[in-house]
PDB file of C-alpha atoms in Angstrom:
ATOM      1  CA  UNK W   1       1.131 -34.975 -37.973  1.00 96.00           C
ATOM      2  CA  UNK W   2      -1.729 -34.586 -40.441  1.00 97.00           C
ATOM      3  CA  UNK W   3      -5.147 -36.052 -40.971  1.00 96.00           C
ATOM      4  CA  UNK W   4      -4.392 -36.431 -44.695  1.00 97.00           C
ATOM      5  CA  UNK W   5      -0.760 -37.300 -45.470  1.00 98.00           C
ATOM      6  CA  UNK W   6      -1.185 -37.065 -49.233  1.00 98.00           C
ATOM      7  CA  UNK W   7      -2.790 -33.634 -49.107  1.00 98.00           C
ATOM      8  CA  UNK W   8      -0.106 -32.097 -46.892  1.00 98.00           C
ATOM      9  CA  UNK W   9       2.760 -33.802 -48.749  1.00 98.00           C
ATOM     10  CA  UNK W  10       1.317 -32.566 -52.020  1.00 98.00           C
ATOM     11  CA  UNK W  11       1.136 -29.006 -50.752  1.00 97.00           C
ATOM     12  CA  UNK W  12       4.765 -29.127 -49.571  1.00 97.00           C
ATOM     13  CA  UNK W  13       5.835 -30.304 -53.027  1.00 96.00           C
ATOM     14  CA  UNK W  14       3.764 -27.660 -54.771  1.00 94.00           C
ATOM     15  CA  UNK W  15       5.017 -24.750 -52.658  1.00 93.00           C
ATOM     16  CA  UNK W  16       8.675 -25.731 -52.253  1.00 93.00           C
ATOM     17  CA  UNK W  17       9.321 -27.803 -55.354  1.00 91.00           C
ATOM     18  CA  UNK W  18      10.551 -30.794 -53.355  1.00 93.00           C
ATOM     19  CA  UNK W  19      11.007 -34.085 -55.248  1.00 93.00           C
ATOM     20  CA  UNK W  20       8.721 -37.039 -54.542  1.00 96.00           C
ATOM     21  CA  UNK W  21       8.984 -38.288 -50.949  1.00 97.00           C
ATOM     22  CA  UNK W  22       9.818 -41.756 -49.676  1.00 98.00           C
ATOM     23  CA  UNK W  23       6.944 -43.723 -48.151  1.00 98.00           C
ATOM     24  CA  UNK W  24       8.211 -46.005 -45.390  1.00 96.00           C
ATOM     25  CA  UNK W  25       6.080 -49.144 -44.935  1.00 94.00           C
ATOM     26  CA  UNK W  26       7.688 -49.628 -41.508  1.00 92.00           C
ATOM     27  CA  UNK W  27       5.510 -46.917 -39.930  1.00 94.00           C
ATOM     28  CA  UNK W  28       2.568 -49.271 -40.395  1.00 93.00           C
ATOM     29  CA  UNK W  29       3.459 -50.811 -37.028  1.00 90.00           C
ATOM     30  CA  UNK W  30       2.302 -47.530 -35.458  1.00 90.00           C
ATOM     31  CA  UNK W  31      -0.878 -47.433 -37.560  1.00 94.00           C
ATOM     32  CA  UNK W  32       0.527 -44.660 -39.749  1.00 96.00           C
ATOM     33  CA  UNK W  33       1.269 -43.702 -43.319  1.00 97.00           C
ATOM     34  CA  UNK W  34       4.067 -41.249 -44.065  1.00 98.00           C
ATOM     35  CA  UNK W  35       6.012 -39.178 -46.584  1.00 98.00           C
ATOM     36  CA  UNK W  36       9.689 -38.350 -45.935  1.00 98.00           C
ATOM     37  CA  UNK W  37      11.267 -35.429 -47.788  1.00 98.00           C
ATOM     38  CA  UNK W  38      15.019 -34.834 -47.962  1.00 96.00           C
ATOM     39  CA  UNK W  39      15.541 -31.131 -47.202  1.00 95.00           C
ATOM     40  CA  UNK W  40      19.222 -30.421 -47.722  1.00 93.00           C
ATOM     41  CA  UNK W  41      20.971 -32.788 -45.327  1.00 92.00           C
ATOM     42  CA  UNK W  42      17.929 -32.929 -42.999  1.00 96.00           C
ATOM     43  CA  UNK W  43      14.421 -34.336 -43.346  1.00 97.00           C
ATOM     44  CA  UNK W  44      10.795 -33.294 -43.032  1.00 98.00           C
ATOM     45  CA  UNK W  45       8.320 -36.115 -42.481  1.00 98.00           C
ATOM     46  CA  UNK W  46       4.540 -36.034 -42.743  1.00 98.00           C
ATOM     47  CA  UNK W  47       2.667 -38.777 -40.905  1.00 97.00           C
ATOM     48  CA  UNK W  48      -1.052 -39.549 -40.696  1.00 97.00           C
ATOM     49  CA  UNK W  49      -3.216 -42.179 -38.978  1.00 96.00           C
ATOM     50  CA  UNK W  50      -4.031 -45.139 -41.200  1.00 95.00           C
ATOM     51  CA  UNK W  51      -6.537 -46.731 -38.817  1.00 93.00           C
ATOM     52  CA  UNK W  52      -8.702 -45.735 -35.853  1.00 91.00           C
ATOM     53  CA  UNK W  53      -7.505 -45.829 -32.274  1.00 89.00           C
ATOM     54  CA  UNK W  54      -3.895 -44.725 -32.789  1.00 90.00           C
ATOM     55  CA  UNK W  55      -1.781 -42.462 -30.609  1.00 87.00           C
ATOM     56  CA  UNK W  56      -1.484 -40.216 -33.651  1.00 88.00           C
ATOM     57  CA  UNK W  57      -5.250 -39.940 -33.991  1.00 91.00           C
ATOM     58  CA  UNK W  58      -5.602 -39.013 -30.338  1.00 91.00           C
ATOM     59  CA  UNK W  59      -2.922 -36.362 -30.792  1.00 89.00           C
ATOM     60  CA  UNK W  60      -4.864 -34.801 -33.675  1.00 94.00           C
ATOM     61  CA  UNK W  61      -8.020 -34.742 -31.572  1.00 92.00           C
ATOM     62  CA  UNK W  62      -6.208 -33.180 -28.632  1.00 88.00           C
ATOM     63  CA  UNK W  63      -4.555 -30.519 -30.798  1.00 88.00           C
ATOM     64  CA  UNK W  64      -7.696 -29.852 -32.797  1.00 91.00           C
ATOM     65  CA  UNK W  65      -6.035 -30.539 -36.153  1.00 94.00           C
ATOM     66  CA  UNK W  66      -2.705 -30.889 -37.936  1.00 97.00           C
ATOM     67  CA  UNK W  67       0.503 -29.754 -36.231  1.00 96.00           C
ATOM     68  CA  UNK W  68       4.135 -30.409 -35.410  1.00 96.00           C
ATOM     69  CA  UNK W  69       4.550 -33.732 -33.603  1.00 94.00           C
ATOM     70  CA  UNK W  70       8.144 -34.973 -33.355  1.00 96.00           C
ATOM     71  CA  UNK W  71      11.685 -33.607 -33.269  1.00 98.00           C
ATOM     72  CA  UNK W  72      14.466 -36.018 -34.251  1.00 98.00           C
ATOM     73  CA  UNK W  73      18.068 -35.314 -33.234  1.00 97.00           C
ATOM     74  CA  UNK W  74      21.074 -37.220 -34.544  1.00 96.00           C
ATOM     75  CA  UNK W  75      23.701 -38.087 -31.929  1.00 96.00           C
ATOM     76  CA  UNK W  76      27.227 -39.385 -32.344  1.00 94.00           C
ATOM     77  CA  UNK W  77      27.183 -41.658 -29.284  1.00 96.00           C
ATOM     78  CA  UNK W  78      23.755 -43.228 -28.815  1.00 96.00           C
ATOM     79  CA  UNK W  79      24.789 -45.342 -25.843  1.00 97.00           C
ATOM     80  CA  UNK W  80      25.902 -42.223 -23.979  1.00 97.00           C
ATOM     81  CA  UNK W  81      22.685 -40.423 -24.923  1.00 98.00           C
ATOM     82  CA  UNK W  82      20.600 -43.322 -23.639  1.00 98.00           C
ATOM     83  CA  UNK W  83      22.516 -43.357 -20.364  1.00 98.00           C
ATOM     84  CA  UNK W  84      21.988 -39.620 -20.047  1.00 98.00           C
ATOM     85  CA  UNK W  85      18.205 -39.761 -20.462  1.00 98.00           C
ATOM     86  CA  UNK W  86      17.986 -42.731 -18.090  1.00 98.00           C
ATOM     87  CA  UNK W  87      19.868 -40.691 -15.502  1.00 98.00           C
ATOM     88  CA  UNK W  88      17.371 -37.875 -15.981  1.00 98.00           C
ATOM     89  CA  UNK W  89      14.481 -40.238 -15.329  1.00 98.00           C
ATOM     90  CA  UNK W  90      13.107 -39.853 -18.858  1.00 98.00           C
ATOM     91  CA  UNK W  91      10.924 -42.726 -19.995  1.00 98.00           C
ATOM     92  CA  UNK W  92      11.586 -44.393 -23.349  1.00 98.00           C
ATOM     93  CA  UNK W  93       8.525 -45.375 -25.393  1.00 96.00           C
ATOM     94  CA  UNK W  94      10.202 -47.054 -28.404  1.00 95.00           C
ATOM     95  CA  UNK W  95      13.635 -48.121 -29.611  1.00 97.00           C
ATOM     96  CA  UNK W  96      15.062 -49.566 -32.807  1.00 96.00           C
ATOM     97  CA  UNK W  97      18.599 -50.890 -33.273  1.00 97.00           C
ATOM     98  CA  UNK W  98      19.793 -51.799 -36.760  1.00 96.00           C
ATOM     99  CA  UNK W  99      23.388 -52.090 -38.005  1.00 96.00           C
ATOM    100  CA  UNK W 100      23.253 -48.727 -39.781  1.00 96.00           C
ATOM    101  CA  UNK W 101      20.639 -46.777 -37.813  1.00 97.00           C
ATOM    102  CA  UNK W 102      19.077 -46.669 -34.363  1.00 98.00           C
ATOM    103  CA  UNK W 103      16.457 -44.561 -32.650  1.00 97.00           C
ATOM    104  CA  UNK W 104      15.040 -43.823 -29.200  1.00 98.00           C
ATOM    105  CA  UNK W 105      11.656 -42.130 -28.758  1.00 97.00           C
ATOM    106  CA  UNK W 106      11.193 -40.326 -25.441  1.00 98.00           C
ATOM    107  CA  UNK W 107       7.950 -39.944 -23.504  1.00 97.00           C
ATOM    108  CA  UNK W 108       6.394 -36.506 -24.152  1.00 93.00           C
ATOM    109  CA  UNK W 109       5.277 -36.406 -20.536  1.00 95.00           C
ATOM    110  CA  UNK W 110       8.955 -36.215 -19.554  1.00 98.00           C
ATOM    111  CA  UNK W 111      10.166 -33.916 -22.370  1.00 98.00           C
ATOM    112  CA  UNK W 112       7.356 -31.423 -22.990  1.00 96.00           C
ATOM    113  CA  UNK W 113       6.234 -30.033 -26.322  1.00 96.00           C
ATOM    114  CA  UNK W 114       6.825 -32.928 -28.727  1.00 96.00           C
ATOM    115  CA  UNK W 115       7.991 -36.501 -29.015  1.00 95.00           C
ATOM    116  CA  UNK W 116      11.784 -36.220 -28.994  1.00 98.00           C
ATOM    117  CA  UNK W 117      13.815 -38.943 -30.697  1.00 98.00           C
ATOM    118  CA  UNK W 118      17.560 -39.464 -30.325  1.00 98.00           C
ATOM    119  CA  UNK W 119      18.922 -41.266 -33.389  1.00 98.00           C
ATOM    120  CA  UNK W 120      22.263 -42.532 -34.663  1.00 98.00           C
ATOM    121  CA  UNK W 121      23.341 -43.429 -38.212  1.00 97.00           C
ATOM    122  CA  UNK W 122      26.363 -45.052 -39.907  1.00 96.00           C
ATOM    123  CA  UNK W 123      27.690 -43.561 -42.072  1.00 96.00           C
ATOM    124  CA  UNK W 124      26.875 -40.415 -40.185  1.00 94.00           C
ATOM    125  CA  UNK W 125      25.341 -38.609 -43.150  1.00 94.00           C
ATOM    126  CA  UNK W 126      23.087 -41.509 -44.183  1.00 96.00           C
ATOM    127  CA  UNK W 127      19.468 -41.957 -43.103  1.00 97.00           C
ATOM    128  CA  UNK W 128      17.840 -45.334 -43.803  1.00 96.00           C
ATOM    129  CA  UNK W 129      14.373 -44.047 -42.887  1.00 96.00           C
ATOM    130  CA  UNK W 130      14.486 -41.686 -45.882  1.00 97.00           C
ATOM    131  CA  UNK W 131      14.608 -44.628 -48.285  1.00 97.00           C
ATOM    132  CA  UNK W 132      17.034 -46.741 -50.326  1.00 97.00           C
ATOM    133  CA  UNK W 133      18.990 -43.803 -51.714  1.00 96.00           C
ATOM    134  CA  UNK W 134      19.914 -42.764 -48.150  1.00 97.00           C
ATOM    135  CA  UNK W 135      20.598 -46.291 -46.842  1.00 97.00           C
ATOM    136  CA  UNK W 136      24.301 -46.824 -46.143  1.00 94.00           C
ATOM    137  CA  UNK W 137      25.285 -43.889 -48.320  1.00 95.00           C
ATOM    138  CA  UNK W 138      24.671 -40.222 -49.004  1.00 95.00           C
ATOM    139  CA  UNK W 139      23.133 -39.279 -52.346  1.00 96.00           C
ATOM    140  CA  UNK W 140      23.528 -35.937 -54.040  1.00 95.00           C
ATOM    141  CA  UNK W 141      21.144 -33.521 -52.388  1.00 93.00           C
ATOM    142  CA  UNK W 142      20.188 -29.864 -52.342  1.00 89.00           C
ATOM    143  CA  UNK W 143      21.994 -27.465 -49.999  1.00 90.00           C
ATOM    144  CA  UNK W 144      20.491 -26.085 -46.823  1.00 91.00           C
ATOM    145  CA  UNK W 145      18.273 -27.801 -44.321  1.00 94.00           C
ATOM    146  CA  UNK W 146      16.316 -27.344 -41.115  1.00 96.00           C
ATOM    147  CA  UNK W 147      17.846 -24.637 -38.926  1.00 96.00           C
ATOM    148  CA  UNK W 148      15.336 -24.287 -36.128  1.00 97.00           C
ATOM    149  CA  UNK W 149      12.075 -25.202 -34.442  1.00 98.00           C
ATOM    150  CA  UNK W 150       9.579 -23.183 -32.424  1.00 97.00           C
ATOM    151  CA  UNK W 151       7.802 -25.224 -29.761  1.00 97.00           C
ATOM    152  CA  UNK W 152       4.790 -23.991 -27.811  1.00 96.00           C
ATOM    153  CA  UNK W 153       4.820 -25.159 -24.178  1.00 96.00           C
ATOM    154  CA  UNK W 154       3.197 -24.203 -20.905  1.00 94.00           C
ATOM    155  CA  UNK W 155       6.533 -23.236 -19.298  1.00 95.00           C
ATOM    156  CA  UNK W 156       9.191 -22.197 -21.834  1.00 95.00           C
ATOM    157  CA  UNK W 157      11.970 -21.837 -19.261  1.00 95.00           C
ATOM    158  CA  UNK W 158      11.457 -25.308 -17.809  1.00 95.00           C
ATOM    159  CA  UNK W 159      11.069 -26.893 -21.258  1.00 96.00           C
ATOM    160  CA  UNK W 160      14.290 -25.288 -22.490  1.00 96.00           C
ATOM    161  CA  UNK W 161      16.180 -26.628 -19.487  1.00 95.00           C
ATOM    162  CA  UNK W 162      14.741 -30.111 -19.987  1.00 97.00           C
ATOM    163  CA  UNK W 163      15.480 -30.338 -23.702  1.00 97.00           C
ATOM    164  CA  UNK W 164      18.993 -29.002 -23.158  1.00 97.00           C
ATOM    165  CA  UNK W 165      19.623 -31.627 -20.468  1.00 97.00           C
ATOM    166  CA  UNK W 166      18.309 -34.410 -22.717  1.00 98.00           C
ATOM    167  CA  UNK W 167      20.550 -33.238 -25.561  1.00 97.00           C
ATOM    168  CA  UNK W 168      23.578 -32.897 -23.301  1.00 96.00           C
ATOM    169  CA  UNK W 169      23.992 -29.177 -23.929  1.00 92.00           C
ATOM    170  CA  UNK W 170      25.729 -27.130 -21.254  1.00 71.00           C
ATOM    171  CA  UNK W 171      24.060 -24.211 -19.519  1.00 54.00           C
ATOM    172  CA  UNK W 172      26.236 -21.883 -21.591  1.00 51.00           C
ATOM    173  CA  UNK W 173      24.363 -23.019 -24.692  1.00 49.00           C
ATOM    174  CA  UNK W 174      21.021 -21.731 -23.425  1.00 49.00           C
ATOM    175  CA  UNK W 175      19.621 -18.267 -23.770  1.00 51.00           C
ATOM    176  CA  UNK W 176      17.807 -16.338 -21.033  1.00 49.00           C
ATOM    177  CA  UNK W 177      14.443 -17.802 -20.100  1.00 49.00           C
ATOM    178  CA  UNK W 178      11.337 -16.767 -18.204  1.00 54.00           C
ATOM    179  CA  UNK W 179       8.077 -18.584 -17.545  1.00 57.00           C
ATOM    180  CA  UNK W 180       6.073 -16.073 -19.596  1.00 66.00           C
ATOM    181  CA  UNK W 181       8.545 -15.365 -22.399  1.00 74.00           C
ATOM    182  CA  UNK W 182      10.527 -17.249 -25.040  1.00 90.00           C
ATOM    183  CA  UNK W 183      13.601 -19.322 -24.246  1.00 95.00           C
ATOM    184  CA  UNK W 184      16.202 -20.481 -26.748  1.00 95.00           C
ATOM    185  CA  UNK W 185      18.479 -23.506 -26.830  1.00 96.00           C
ATOM    186  CA  UNK W 186      21.378 -23.343 -29.275  1.00 95.00           C
ATOM    187  CA  UNK W 187      22.818 -26.515 -30.810  1.00 94.00           C
ATOM    188  CA  UNK W 188      26.376 -25.243 -31.181  1.00 86.00           C
ATOM    189  CA  UNK W 189      27.781 -27.991 -33.399  1.00 84.00           C
ATOM    190  CA  UNK W 190      25.028 -27.708 -36.006  1.00 87.00           C
ATOM    191  CA  UNK W 191      24.185 -23.980 -35.841  1.00 87.00           C
ATOM    192  CA  UNK W 192      20.555 -24.890 -35.173  1.00 95.00           C
ATOM    193  CA  UNK W 193      18.288 -23.597 -32.427  1.00 96.00           C
ATOM    194  CA  UNK W 194      15.152 -24.462 -30.513  1.00 97.00           C
ATOM    195  CA  UNK W 195      12.830 -21.651 -29.495  1.00 96.00           C
ATOM    196  CA  UNK W 196      10.304 -22.288 -26.743  1.00 96.00           C
ATOM    197  CA  UNK W 197       7.334 -19.939 -26.459  1.00 96.00           C
ATOM    198  CA  UNK W 198       4.186 -19.890 -24.288  1.00 95.00           C
ATOM    199  CA  UNK W 199       1.400 -22.106 -25.611  1.00 93.00           C
ATOM    200  CA  UNK W 200      -1.480 -20.143 -27.045  1.00 82.00           C
ATOM    201  CA  UNK W 201      -4.680 -20.474 -29.021  1.00 69.00           C
ATOM    202  CA  UNK W 202      -6.027 -23.182 -26.721  1.00 76.00           C
ATOM    203  CA  UNK W 203      -4.352 -25.952 -28.717  1.00 79.00           C
ATOM    204  CA  UNK W 204      -1.909 -27.098 -26.077  1.00 84.00           C
ATOM    205  CA  UNK W 205       1.752 -27.919 -26.618  1.00 93.00           C
ATOM    206  CA  UNK W 206       3.405 -28.693 -29.956  1.00 94.00           C
ATOM    207  CA  UNK W 207       5.820 -27.633 -32.687  1.00 97.00           C
ATOM    208  CA  UNK W 208       4.444 -24.596 -34.511  1.00 96.00           C
ATOM    209  CA  UNK W 209       7.270 -23.402 -36.781  1.00 97.00           C
ATOM    210  CA  UNK W 210      10.173 -24.823 -38.799  1.00 97.00           C
ATOM    211  CA  UNK W 211      12.887 -22.591 -40.257  1.00 96.00           C
ATOM    212  CA  UNK W 212      14.824 -23.883 -43.253  1.00 95.00           C
ATOM    213  CA  UNK W 213      17.917 -22.519 -44.975  1.00 92.00           C
ATOM    214  CA  UNK W 214      17.780 -22.621 -48.750  1.00 82.00           C
ATOM    215  CA  UNK W 215      14.023 -23.073 -48.835  1.00 81.00           C
ATOM    216  CA  UNK W 216      13.286 -23.429 -52.566  1.00 63.00           C
ATOM    217  CA  UNK W 217       9.933 -21.647 -52.549  1.00 55.00           C
ATOM    218  CA  UNK W 218       8.125 -21.179 -55.836  1.00 59.00           C
ATOM    219  CA  UNK W 219       6.736 -17.675 -55.892  1.00 53.00           C
ATOM    220  CA  UNK W 220       6.100 -15.396 -52.936  1.00 63.00           C
ATOM    221  CA  UNK W 221       8.266 -14.831 -49.919  1.00 68.00           C
ATOM    222  CA  UNK W 222       6.418 -16.795 -47.261  1.00 79.00           C
ATOM    223  CA  UNK W 223       6.135 -17.795 -44.557  1.00 90.00           C
ATOM    224  CA  UNK W 224       3.678 -20.553 -45.358  1.00 94.00           C
ATOM    225  CA  UNK W 225       1.378 -22.488 -43.018  1.00 96.00           C
ATOM    226  CA  UNK W 226       1.161 -26.094 -44.202  1.00 97.00           C
ATOM    227  CA  UNK W 227      -0.178 -28.952 -42.130  1.00 97.00           C
ATOM    228  CA  UNK W 228      -0.658 -26.676 -39.136  1.00 96.00           C
ATOM    229  CA  UNK W 229       3.049 -25.705 -39.134  1.00 97.00           C
ATOM    230  CA  UNK W 230       4.572 -22.396 -40.170  1.00 96.00           C
ATOM    231  CA  UNK W 231       7.487 -22.832 -42.606  1.00 96.00           C
ATOM    232  CA  UNK W 232       9.890 -19.910 -42.839  1.00 93.00           C
ATOM    233  CA  UNK W 233      12.953 -19.469 -44.994  1.00 90.00           C
ATOM    234  CA  UNK W 234      16.341 -18.433 -43.655  1.00 83.00           C
ATOM    235  CA  UNK W 235      19.529 -17.269 -45.307  1.00 67.00           C
ATOM    236  CA  UNK W 236      22.712 -19.307 -44.862  1.00 49.00           C
TER     237      UNK W 236
END
């Protein structure tokens, strides 16, 4: 989430050499503008308030500036995922159901650290919200993609347990956790991980780092802080 979508999107392109993003007019219903970048077979989206009085604007005020806002997870069985979160007592704040894609945004008061979205797509590798080239098909794309997130929360152990439950990951998929130290949730099928750390710097909870395999950085070895988020490369 950024105050200036164009500025942050431009910096991402300049540093990483990413091609022009897709701008989805559909986010206007939330009072937003956006830029969606294909990053390997995953996506990085920049959003910004387009009018006063939005949830996004209040988030920026609360966080004191740009920062990580949402984590989107693709699921194979959306109906089962929705039943699971209902059974956990997690509130749903928005849904969309289209023939080729569907999404479910969860209340951040029930899943701490970010807005979590559980999405489904058909074909599985497509992603309508990245634009026409990803709608109903999979275009040629660069290798790599997002491999992990770091989320600052008040209680890393509790947050790790909650996210794991929402994602339907067994206890065996979680690393050791303490209230005062980091906790890790492994996504075994995708070789991705979520790292929960104590919130610091007085900014409250949010996503603070994204790791990406095959990060095509132009010059320098990083990491880079762009839009209030630390981007770090990763081999593999």
